[in-house]
mmCIF file of C-alpha atoms and ligand atoms in Angstrom:
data_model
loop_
_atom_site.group_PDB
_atom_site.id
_atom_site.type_symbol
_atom_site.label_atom_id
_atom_site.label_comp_id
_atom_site.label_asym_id
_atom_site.label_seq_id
_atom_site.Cartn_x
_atom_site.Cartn_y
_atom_site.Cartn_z
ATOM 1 C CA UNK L 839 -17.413 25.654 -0.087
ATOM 2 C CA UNK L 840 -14.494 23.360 -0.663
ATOM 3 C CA UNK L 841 -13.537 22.529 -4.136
ATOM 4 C CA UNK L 842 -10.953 20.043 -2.948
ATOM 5 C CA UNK L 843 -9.947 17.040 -5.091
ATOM 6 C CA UNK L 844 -6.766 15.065 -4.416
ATOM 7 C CA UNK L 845 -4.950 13.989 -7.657
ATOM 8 C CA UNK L 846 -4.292 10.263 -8.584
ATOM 9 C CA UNK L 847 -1.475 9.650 -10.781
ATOM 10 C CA UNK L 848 0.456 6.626 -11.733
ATOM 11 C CA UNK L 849 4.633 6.976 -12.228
ATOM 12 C CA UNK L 850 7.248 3.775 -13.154
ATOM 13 C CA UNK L 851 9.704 4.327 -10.196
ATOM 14 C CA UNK L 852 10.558 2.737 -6.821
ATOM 15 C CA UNK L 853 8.313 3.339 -3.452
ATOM 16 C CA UNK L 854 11.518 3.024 -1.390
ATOM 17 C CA UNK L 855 12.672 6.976 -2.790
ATOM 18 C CA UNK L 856 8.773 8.684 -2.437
ATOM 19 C CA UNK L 857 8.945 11.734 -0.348
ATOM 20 C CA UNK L 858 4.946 11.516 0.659
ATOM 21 C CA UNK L 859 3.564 11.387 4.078
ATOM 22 C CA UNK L 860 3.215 7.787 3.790
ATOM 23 C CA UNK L 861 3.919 4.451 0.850
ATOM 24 C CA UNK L 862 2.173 1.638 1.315
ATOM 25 C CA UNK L 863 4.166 -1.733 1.989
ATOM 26 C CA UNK L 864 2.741 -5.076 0.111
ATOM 27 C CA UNK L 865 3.297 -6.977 3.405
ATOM 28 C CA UNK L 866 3.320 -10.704 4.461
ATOM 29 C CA UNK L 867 0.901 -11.713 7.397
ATOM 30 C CA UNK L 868 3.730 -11.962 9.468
ATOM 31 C CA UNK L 869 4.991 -8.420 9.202
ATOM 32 C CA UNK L 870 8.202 -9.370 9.483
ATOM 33 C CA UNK L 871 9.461 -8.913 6.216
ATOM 34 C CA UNK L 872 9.734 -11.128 2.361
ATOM 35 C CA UNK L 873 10.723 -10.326 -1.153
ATOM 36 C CA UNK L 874 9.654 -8.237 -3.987
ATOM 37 C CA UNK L 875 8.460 -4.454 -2.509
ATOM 38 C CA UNK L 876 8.736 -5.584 1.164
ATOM 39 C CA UNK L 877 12.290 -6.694 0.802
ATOM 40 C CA UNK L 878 12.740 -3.303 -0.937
ATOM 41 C CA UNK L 879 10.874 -1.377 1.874
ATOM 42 C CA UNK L 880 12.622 -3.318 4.919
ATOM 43 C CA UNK L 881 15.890 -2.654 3.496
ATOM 44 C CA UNK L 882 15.743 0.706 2.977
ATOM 45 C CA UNK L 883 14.189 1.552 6.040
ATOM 46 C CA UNK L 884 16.458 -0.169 8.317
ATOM 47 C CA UNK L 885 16.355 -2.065 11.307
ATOM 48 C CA UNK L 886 13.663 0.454 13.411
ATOM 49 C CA UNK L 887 11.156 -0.814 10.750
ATOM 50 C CA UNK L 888 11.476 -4.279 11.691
ATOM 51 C CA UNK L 889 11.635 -3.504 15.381
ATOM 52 C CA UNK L 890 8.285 -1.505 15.214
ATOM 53 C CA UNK L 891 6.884 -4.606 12.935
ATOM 54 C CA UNK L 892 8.101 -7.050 15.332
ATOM 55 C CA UNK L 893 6.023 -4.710 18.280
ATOM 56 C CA UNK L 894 2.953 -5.207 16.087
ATOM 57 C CA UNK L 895 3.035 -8.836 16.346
ATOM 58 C CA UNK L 896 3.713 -9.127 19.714
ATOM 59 C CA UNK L 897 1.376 -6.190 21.243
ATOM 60 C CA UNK L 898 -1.023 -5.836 18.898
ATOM 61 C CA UNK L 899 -0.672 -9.410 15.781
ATOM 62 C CA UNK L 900 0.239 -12.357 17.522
ATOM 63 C CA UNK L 901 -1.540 -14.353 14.500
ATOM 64 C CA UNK L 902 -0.136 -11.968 12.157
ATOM 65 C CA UNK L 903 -2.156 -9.551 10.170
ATOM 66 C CA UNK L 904 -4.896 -10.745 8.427
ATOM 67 C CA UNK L 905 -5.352 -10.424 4.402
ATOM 68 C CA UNK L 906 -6.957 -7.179 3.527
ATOM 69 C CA UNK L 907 -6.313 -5.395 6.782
ATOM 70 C CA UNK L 908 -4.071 -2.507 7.161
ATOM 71 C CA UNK L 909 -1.888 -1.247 10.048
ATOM 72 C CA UNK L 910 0.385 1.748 10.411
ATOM 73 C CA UNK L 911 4.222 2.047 11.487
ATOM 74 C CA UNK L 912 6.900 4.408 11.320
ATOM 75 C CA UNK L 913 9.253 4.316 8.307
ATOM 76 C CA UNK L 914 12.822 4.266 10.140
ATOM 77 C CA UNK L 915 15.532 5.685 7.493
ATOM 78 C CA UNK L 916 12.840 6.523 4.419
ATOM 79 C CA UNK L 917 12.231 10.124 3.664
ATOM 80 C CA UNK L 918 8.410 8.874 3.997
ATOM 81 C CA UNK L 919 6.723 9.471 7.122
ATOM 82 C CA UNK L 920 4.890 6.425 7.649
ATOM 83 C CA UNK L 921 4.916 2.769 6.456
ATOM 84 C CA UNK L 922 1.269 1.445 5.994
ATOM 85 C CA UNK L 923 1.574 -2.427 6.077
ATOM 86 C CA UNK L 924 -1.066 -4.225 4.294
ATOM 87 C CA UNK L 925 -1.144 -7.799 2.837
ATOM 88 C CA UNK L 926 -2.498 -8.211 0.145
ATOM 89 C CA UNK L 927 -4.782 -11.616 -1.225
ATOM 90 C CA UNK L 928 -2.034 -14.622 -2.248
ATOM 91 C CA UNK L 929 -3.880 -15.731 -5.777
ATOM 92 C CA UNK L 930 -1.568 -18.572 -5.610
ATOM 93 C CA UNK L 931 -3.306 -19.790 -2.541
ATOM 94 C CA UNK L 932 -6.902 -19.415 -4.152
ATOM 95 C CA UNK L 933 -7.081 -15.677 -2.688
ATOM 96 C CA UNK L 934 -8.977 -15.069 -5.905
ATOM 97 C CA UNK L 935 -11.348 -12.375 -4.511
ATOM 98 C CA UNK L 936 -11.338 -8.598 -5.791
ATOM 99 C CA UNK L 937 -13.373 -7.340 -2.613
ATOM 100 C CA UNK L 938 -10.323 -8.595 -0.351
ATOM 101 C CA UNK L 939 -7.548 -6.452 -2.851
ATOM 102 C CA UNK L 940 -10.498 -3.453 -2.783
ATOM 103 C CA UNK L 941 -10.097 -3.242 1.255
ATOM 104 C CA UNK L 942 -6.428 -3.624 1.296
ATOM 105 C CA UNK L 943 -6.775 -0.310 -0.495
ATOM 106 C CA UNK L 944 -9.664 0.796 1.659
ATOM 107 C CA UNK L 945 -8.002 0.111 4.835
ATOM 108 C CA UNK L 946 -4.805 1.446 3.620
ATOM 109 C CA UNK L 947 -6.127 4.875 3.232
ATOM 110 C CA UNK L 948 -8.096 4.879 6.194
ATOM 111 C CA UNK L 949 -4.579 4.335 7.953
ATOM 112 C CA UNK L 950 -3.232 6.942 6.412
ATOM 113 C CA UNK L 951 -5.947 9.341 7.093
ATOM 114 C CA UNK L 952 -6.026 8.366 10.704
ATOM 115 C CA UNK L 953 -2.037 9.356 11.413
ATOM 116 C CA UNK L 954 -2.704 12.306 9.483
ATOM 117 C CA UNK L 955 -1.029 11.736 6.495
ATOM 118 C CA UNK L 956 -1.961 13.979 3.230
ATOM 119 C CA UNK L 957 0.071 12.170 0.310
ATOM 120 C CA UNK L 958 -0.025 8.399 0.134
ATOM 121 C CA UNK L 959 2.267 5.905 -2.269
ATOM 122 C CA UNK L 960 0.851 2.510 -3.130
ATOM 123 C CA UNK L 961 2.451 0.031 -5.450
ATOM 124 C CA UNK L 962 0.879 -2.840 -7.764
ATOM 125 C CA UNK L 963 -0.494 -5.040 -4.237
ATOM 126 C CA UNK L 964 -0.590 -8.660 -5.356
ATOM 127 C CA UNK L 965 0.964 -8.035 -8.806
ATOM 128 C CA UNK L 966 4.059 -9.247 -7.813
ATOM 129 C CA UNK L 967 5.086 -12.861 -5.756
ATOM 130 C CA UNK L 968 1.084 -13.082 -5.213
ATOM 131 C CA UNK L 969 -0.049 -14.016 -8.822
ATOM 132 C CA UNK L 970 -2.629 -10.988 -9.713
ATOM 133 C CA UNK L 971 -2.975 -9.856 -13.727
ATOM 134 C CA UNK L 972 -1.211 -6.585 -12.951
ATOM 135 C CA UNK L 973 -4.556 -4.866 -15.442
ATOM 136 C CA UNK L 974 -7.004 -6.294 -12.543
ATOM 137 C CA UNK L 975 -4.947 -4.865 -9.655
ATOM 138 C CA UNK L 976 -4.461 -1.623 -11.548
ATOM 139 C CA UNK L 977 -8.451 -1.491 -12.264
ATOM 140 C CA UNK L 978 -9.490 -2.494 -8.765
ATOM 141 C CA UNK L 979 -7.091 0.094 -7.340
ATOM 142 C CA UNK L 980 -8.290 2.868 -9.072
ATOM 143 C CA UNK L 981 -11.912 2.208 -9.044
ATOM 144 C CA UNK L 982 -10.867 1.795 -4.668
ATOM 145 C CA UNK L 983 -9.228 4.773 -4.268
ATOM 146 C CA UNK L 984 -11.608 7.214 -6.578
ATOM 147 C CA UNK L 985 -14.894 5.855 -4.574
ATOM 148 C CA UNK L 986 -13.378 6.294 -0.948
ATOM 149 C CA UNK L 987 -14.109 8.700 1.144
ATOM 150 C CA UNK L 988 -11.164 8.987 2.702
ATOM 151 C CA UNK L 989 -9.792 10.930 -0.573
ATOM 152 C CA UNK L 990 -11.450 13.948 0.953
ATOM 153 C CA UNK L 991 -8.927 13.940 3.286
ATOM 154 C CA UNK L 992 -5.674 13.236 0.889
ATOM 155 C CA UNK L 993 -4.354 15.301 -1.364
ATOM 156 C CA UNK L 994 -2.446 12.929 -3.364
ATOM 157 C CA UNK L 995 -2.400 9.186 -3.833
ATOM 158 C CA UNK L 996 0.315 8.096 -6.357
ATOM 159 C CA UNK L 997 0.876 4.572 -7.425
ATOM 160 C CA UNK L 998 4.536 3.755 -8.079
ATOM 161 C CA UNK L 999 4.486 1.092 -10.818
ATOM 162 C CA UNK L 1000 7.312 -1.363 -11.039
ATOM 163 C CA UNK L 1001 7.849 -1.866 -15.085
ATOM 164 C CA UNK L 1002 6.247 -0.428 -17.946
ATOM 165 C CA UNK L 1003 4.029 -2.741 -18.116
ATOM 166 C CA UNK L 1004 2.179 -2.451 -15.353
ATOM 167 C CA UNK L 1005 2.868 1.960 -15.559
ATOM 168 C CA UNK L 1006 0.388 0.952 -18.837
ATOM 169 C CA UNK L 1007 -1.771 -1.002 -17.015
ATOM 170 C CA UNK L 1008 -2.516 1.970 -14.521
ATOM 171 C CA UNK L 1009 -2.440 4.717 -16.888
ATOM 172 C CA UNK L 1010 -5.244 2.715 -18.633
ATOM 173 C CA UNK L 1011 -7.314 2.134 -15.143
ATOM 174 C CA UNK L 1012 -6.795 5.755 -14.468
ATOM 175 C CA UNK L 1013 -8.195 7.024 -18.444
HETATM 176 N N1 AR6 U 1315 8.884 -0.084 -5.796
HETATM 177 C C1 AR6 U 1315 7.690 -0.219 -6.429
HETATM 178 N N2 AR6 U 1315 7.194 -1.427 -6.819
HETATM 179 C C2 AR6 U 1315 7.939 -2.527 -6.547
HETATM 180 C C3 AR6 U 1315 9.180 -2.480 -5.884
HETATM 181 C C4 AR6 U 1315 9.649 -1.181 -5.497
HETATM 182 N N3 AR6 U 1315 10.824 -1.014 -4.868
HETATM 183 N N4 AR6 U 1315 9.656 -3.750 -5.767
HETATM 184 C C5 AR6 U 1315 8.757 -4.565 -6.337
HETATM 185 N N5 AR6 U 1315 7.713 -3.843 -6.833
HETATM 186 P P1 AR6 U 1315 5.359 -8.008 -4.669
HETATM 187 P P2 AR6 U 1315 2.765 -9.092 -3.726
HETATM 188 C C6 AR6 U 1315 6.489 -4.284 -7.537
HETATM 189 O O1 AR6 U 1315 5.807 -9.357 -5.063
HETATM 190 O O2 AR6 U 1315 2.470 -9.642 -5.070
HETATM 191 C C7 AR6 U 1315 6.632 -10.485 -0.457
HETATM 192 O O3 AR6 U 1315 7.509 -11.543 -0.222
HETATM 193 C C8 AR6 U 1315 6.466 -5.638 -8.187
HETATM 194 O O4 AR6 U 1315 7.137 -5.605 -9.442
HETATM 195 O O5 AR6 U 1315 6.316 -7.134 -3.949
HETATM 196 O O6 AR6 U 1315 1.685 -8.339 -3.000
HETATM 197 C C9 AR6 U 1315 5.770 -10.157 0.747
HETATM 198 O O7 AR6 U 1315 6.478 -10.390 1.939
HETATM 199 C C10 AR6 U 1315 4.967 -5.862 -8.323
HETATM 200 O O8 AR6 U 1315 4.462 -5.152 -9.467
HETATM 201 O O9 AR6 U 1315 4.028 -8.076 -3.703
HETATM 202 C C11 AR6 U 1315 4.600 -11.075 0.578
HETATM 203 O O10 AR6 U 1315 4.885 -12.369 1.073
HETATM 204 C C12 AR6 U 1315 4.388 -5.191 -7.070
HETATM 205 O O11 AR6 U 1315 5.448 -4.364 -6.571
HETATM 206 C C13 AR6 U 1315 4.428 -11.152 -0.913
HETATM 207 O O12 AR6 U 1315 5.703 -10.894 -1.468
HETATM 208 C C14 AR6 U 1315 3.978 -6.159 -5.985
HETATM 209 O O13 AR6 U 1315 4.848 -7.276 -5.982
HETATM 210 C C15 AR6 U 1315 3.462 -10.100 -1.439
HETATM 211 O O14 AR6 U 1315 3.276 -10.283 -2.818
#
C-alpha cells in the first residue's frame, strides 16, 4: 500500500530561481506577458517563453485564456521545467469570487500532473496587481491544493511568497 503524501510548504523567495518540475505564472488573459510575477517570469525565461505564449493564442487562445483556466508551456532559460500559465480573478474588476481563485489552483495542478511534473511552485495568485487580501489567497490556496486529488500524483507543491507578510499569511493557512 502506498503511504505517499506530497509536502506543502510555504518559503519568502522568488519563483523565477525554483528548481521544481514546474512554477506557476500569475498570467494575464492575453498570455503575452504584464507586471508583478509575470514580468518576473517572462524576463527570466527569455524570449522562447513568449514565442510558445504567443503559439497559445494563435493555435490554441485566440480570445485569450479565460480566468481560472490553466494551460501549460515550456519555461525557455528557467531551471524549471515547465511554465503553468494561469490567470487569476482581477478583484479590481469585481472578480470577487473564491471558487474562480480555487480552480486557478485546481487547474494548475491538473496541468502539472498531465506533463508529468512531480514538484510544482505557485506564488500568492491575485495578491498582487489583482487586489486579493493576501490571508484569503493564502487560505483558499491551501485549503485547494490539500483537497485535490491531483496531490497524489505530486510530491511537492511549494508556494514562493513575495514579502513577509504574505510568508505569514501562508504559514498561518498551512497551521
Ligand atoms: N516571485 C514570487 N512572487 C512574486 C514575484 C516573484 N518573482 N514577483 C511578484 N510576486 P502579481 P496578480 C508576488 O501582481 O495579482 C500582471 O501584470 C506579488 O508580490 O504578480 O495575480 C499579470 O500580467 C504578489 O504577492 O499577480 C496580470 O495582468 C503575487 O506575486 C496581473 O498582474 C501576485 O502578484 C496579475 O495580478
Amino acid at each position: 500500500m502506498s503511504t505517499h503524501e506530497a509536502i506543502i510548504e510555504a518559503i519568502e523567495g522568488d519563483i523565477t530561481t525554483q528548481r521544481v518540475d514546474a512554477i506557476v505564472n500569475a498570467a494575464q488573459s492575453s498570455l503575452l506577458g504584464g507586471g508583478g510575477v509575470d514580468g518576473a517570469i517572462h524576463r527570466a525565461a527569455g524570449p522562447r517563453l513568449l514565442a510558445e505564449c504567443r503559439e497559445l493564442r494563435r493555435a490554441t487562445y485566440p480570445h485569450g485564456l479565460p480566468v481560472g483556466e490553466a494551460v501549460a508551456t515550456g519555461a525557455g532559460d528557467l531551471p524549471a521545467g515547465w511554465v503553468i500559465h494561469t490567470v487569476g480573478p482581477n478583484r479590481h474588476a469585481g472578480q470577487t469570487d473564491p471558487a474562480l481563485l480555487a480552480s486557478c489552483f485546481e487547474h494548475s495542478l491538473r496541468e502539472a500532473v498531465k506533463v508529468g511534473a512531480r514538484s510544482v511552485a505557485f506564488p500568492a495568485i491575485s495578491a498582487g496587481i489583482f487586489g486579493w487580501d493576501p490571508a484569503v489567497v493564502a487560505g483558499i490556496a491551501i485549503a485547494t491544493v490539500r483537497g485535490s486529488s491531483y496531490l497524489r500524483e505530486l510530491d511537492l507543491v511549494r508556494f514562493v511568497l513575495f514579502g513577509a507578510a504574505t510568508h505569514d499569511a501562508f504559514n498561518a493557512a498551512l497551521r
